PDB file of C-alpha atoms in Angstrom:
ATOM      1  CA  GLU S 835      67.573  60.067  70.578  1.00 91.00           C
ATOM      2  CA  ALA S 836      71.227  60.480  69.557  1.00 92.00           C
ATOM      3  CA  ILE S 837      70.610  64.153  68.751  1.00 95.00           C
ATOM      4  CA  ALA S 838      69.003  64.746  72.154  1.00 95.00           C
ATOM      5  CA  TRP S 839      71.969  63.091  73.861  1.00 95.00           C
ATOM      6  CA  LEU S 840      74.368  65.235  71.812  1.00 96.00           C
ATOM      7  CA  ARG S 841      72.464  68.412  72.767  1.00 96.00           C
ATOM      8  CA  LYS S 842      72.578  67.417  76.416  1.00 97.00           C
ATOM      9  CA  GLU S 843      76.340  66.789  76.215  1.00 97.00           C
ATOM     10  CA  LEU S 844      76.923  70.133  74.470  1.00 97.00           C
ATOM     11  CA  THR S 845      74.863  71.940  77.111  1.00 97.00           C
ATOM     12  CA  GLU S 846      76.872  70.296  79.895  1.00 97.00           C
ATOM     13  CA  MET S 847      80.117  71.177  78.130  1.00 98.00           C
ATOM     14  CA  ARG S 848      79.021  74.824  77.831  1.00 97.00           C
ATOM     15  CA  LEU S 849      78.198  74.935  81.536  1.00 97.00           C
ATOM     16  CA  GLN S 850      81.575  73.439  82.433  1.00 98.00           C
ATOM     17  CA  ASP S 851      83.274  75.901  80.090  1.00 97.00           C
ATOM     18  CA  GLN S 852      81.507  78.828  81.768  1.00 97.00           C
ATOM     19  CA  GLN S 853      82.431  77.538  85.228  1.00 97.00           C
ATOM     20  CA  LEU S 854      86.061  77.146  84.217  1.00 97.00           C
ATOM     21  CA  ALA S 855      86.078  80.623  82.673  1.00 97.00           C
ATOM     22  CA  ARG S 856      84.701  82.133  85.909  1.00 97.00           C
ATOM     23  CA  GLN S 857      87.255  80.206  87.957  1.00 98.00           C
ATOM     24  CA  LEU S 858      90.066  81.381  85.690  1.00 97.00           C
ATOM     25  CA  MET S 859      88.916  84.996  85.983  1.00 98.00           C
ATOM     26  CA  ARG S 860      88.835  84.716  89.796  1.00 97.00           C
ATOM     27  CA  LEU S 861      92.340  83.234  89.825  1.00 98.00           C
ATOM     28  CA  ARG S 862      93.598  85.974  87.525  1.00 97.00           C
ATOM     29  CA  SER S 863      92.032  88.615  89.762  1.00 97.00           C
ATOM     30  CA  ASP S 864      93.569  87.037  92.874  1.00 97.00           C
ATOM     31  CA  ILE S 865      97.000  86.908  91.235  1.00 97.00           C
ATOM     32  CA  ASN S 866      96.757  90.579  90.259  1.00 96.00           C
ATOM     33  CA  LYS S 867      95.728  91.545  93.803  1.00 96.00           C
ATOM     34  CA  LEU S 868      98.692  89.639  95.226  1.00 97.00           C
ATOM     35  CA  LYS S 869     101.061  91.339  92.783  1.00 96.00           C
ATOM     36  CA  ILE S 870      99.719  94.769  93.742  1.00 95.00           C
ATOM     37  CA  GLU S 871      99.958  94.014  97.468  1.00 95.00           C
ATOM     38  CA  HIS S 872     103.528  92.776  97.037  1.00 95.00           C
ATOM     39  CA  THR S 873     104.519  95.880  95.067  1.00 93.00           C
ATOM     40  CA  CYS S 874     102.917  98.134  97.678  1.00 92.00           C
ATOM     41  CA  ARG S 875     104.805  96.362 100.464  1.00 93.00           C
ATOM     42  CA  LEU S 876     108.086  96.798  98.590  1.00 92.00           C
ATOM     43  CA  HIS S 877     107.441 100.492  97.949  1.00 92.00           C
ATOM     44  CA  ARG S 878     106.322 101.061 101.532  1.00 91.00           C
ATOM     45  CA  ARG S 879     109.487  99.386 102.816  1.00 92.00           C
ATOM     46  CA  MET S 880     111.655 101.428 100.441  1.00 90.00           C
ATOM     47  CA  LEU S 881     109.978 104.693 101.489  1.00 88.00           C
ATOM     48  CA  ASN S 882     110.257 103.796 105.171  1.00 88.00           C
ATOM     49  CA  ASP S 883     113.948 103.013 104.722  1.00 88.00           C
ATOM     50  CA  ALA S 884     114.506 106.311 102.930  1.00 85.00           C
ATOM     51  CA  THR S 885     112.600 108.235 105.594  1.00 86.00           C
ATOM     52  CA  TYR S 886     114.582 106.543 108.341  1.00 86.00           C
ATOM     53  CA  GLU S 887     117.829 107.286 106.502  1.00 86.00           C
ATOM     54  CA  LEU S 888     116.911 110.962 106.121  1.00 83.00           C
ATOM     55  CA  GLU S 889     115.912 111.261 109.765  1.00 84.00           C
ATOM     56  CA  GLU S 890     119.140 109.586 110.802  1.00 85.00           C
ATOM     57  CA  ARG S 891     121.165 111.990 108.634  1.00 83.00           C
ATOM     58  CA  ASP S 892     119.314 114.961 110.100  1.00 80.00           C
ATOM     59  CA  GLU S 893     120.076 113.734 113.623  1.00 79.00           C
ATOM     60  CA  LEU S 894     123.734 113.234 112.736  1.00 79.00           C
ATOM     61  CA  ALA S 895     123.855 116.659 111.109  1.00 77.00           C
ATOM     62  CA  ASP S 896     122.582 118.161 114.362  1.00 73.00           C
ATOM     63  CA  LEU S 897     125.370 116.402 116.266  1.00 74.00           C
ATOM     64  CA  PHE S 898     128.120 117.300 113.808  1.00 72.00           C
ATOM     65  CA  CYS S 899     127.561 120.834 112.605  1.00 63.00           C
ATOM     66  CA  ASP S 900     130.563 120.777 110.271  1.00 56.00           C
ATOM     67  CA  SER S 901     129.184 117.988 108.032  1.00 50.00           C
ATOM     68  CA  PRO S 902     128.344 118.953 104.441  1.00 53.00           C
ATOM     69  CA  LEU S 903     124.721 119.920 103.849  1.00 51.00           C
ATOM     70  CA  ALA S 904     124.490 118.276 100.446  1.00 49.00           C
ATOM     71  CA  SER S 905     124.684 114.776 101.902  1.00 50.00           C
ATOM     72  CA  SER S 906     121.558 115.271 104.001  1.00 48.00           C
ATOM     73  CA  PHE S 907     119.534 116.124 100.912  1.00 51.00           C
ATOM     74  CA  SER S 908     120.538 113.155  98.804  1.00 58.00           C
ATOM     75  CA  LEU S 909     118.325 110.129  98.256  1.00 56.00           C
ATOM     76  CA  SER S 910     119.129 106.621  97.211  1.00 61.00           C
ATOM     77  CA  THR S 911     119.123 105.957  93.469  1.00 65.00           C
ATOM     78  CA  PRO S 912     116.050 103.654  93.456  1.00 66.00           C
ATOM     79  CA  LEU S 913     113.969 106.408  95.027  1.00 65.00           C
ATOM     80  CA  LYS S 914     115.217 108.971  92.533  1.00 66.00           C
ATOM     81  CA  LEU S 915     114.309 106.629  89.691  1.00 68.00           C
ATOM     82  CA  ILE S 916     110.652 106.522  90.753  1.00 68.00           C
ATOM     83  CA  GLY S 917     110.530 110.285  91.306  1.00 66.00           C
ATOM     84  CA  VAL S 918     110.622 110.456  95.097  1.00 64.00           C
ATOM     85  CA  THR S 919     112.314 113.555  96.460  1.00 62.00           C
ATOM     86  CA  LYS S 920     113.097 114.709  99.980  1.00 60.00           C
ATOM     87  CA  MET S 921     110.163 117.097  99.710  1.00 57.00           C
ATOM     88  CA  ASN S 922     107.823 114.246  98.738  1.00 50.00           C
ATOM     89  CA  ILE S 923     108.895 112.208 101.733  1.00 53.00           C
ATOM     90  CA  ASN S 924     108.697 115.055 104.234  1.00 53.00           C
ATOM     91  CA  SER S 925     105.287 116.251 103.063  1.00 53.00           C
ATOM     92  CA  ARG S 926     103.956 112.686 102.644  1.00 53.00           C
ATOM     93  CA  ARG S 927     102.802 113.259  99.068  1.00 50.00           C
ATOM     94  CA  PHE S 928     103.044 109.650  98.027  1.00 50.00           C
ATOM     95  CA  SER S 929     100.726 106.685  97.959  1.00 53.00           C
ATOM     96  CA  LEU S 930     101.194 103.532  99.982  1.00 50.00           C
ATOM     97  CA  CYS S 931      98.246 101.754  98.308  1.00 48.00           C
TER      98      CYS S 931
END
């Protein structure tokens, strides 16, 4: 009788362990999804800011013809670090997730 009780307890413990493992995997998956969504939002915001900045510079360059051309082709350092160029932004060759 003691052995049967022990087997029953072990079976219940295994079931609880499996349930906890599944719950942990779901939580881990949810956390990873949230991290990816957050990163995508940050990148989207950064690309939108850069696009807006470039459009604004182009508009200003049209108003002031004597402004240097080099400034309209420069990007912010964070965008350069991740490999975004003016050509990438204008041709929309980037992923927004």
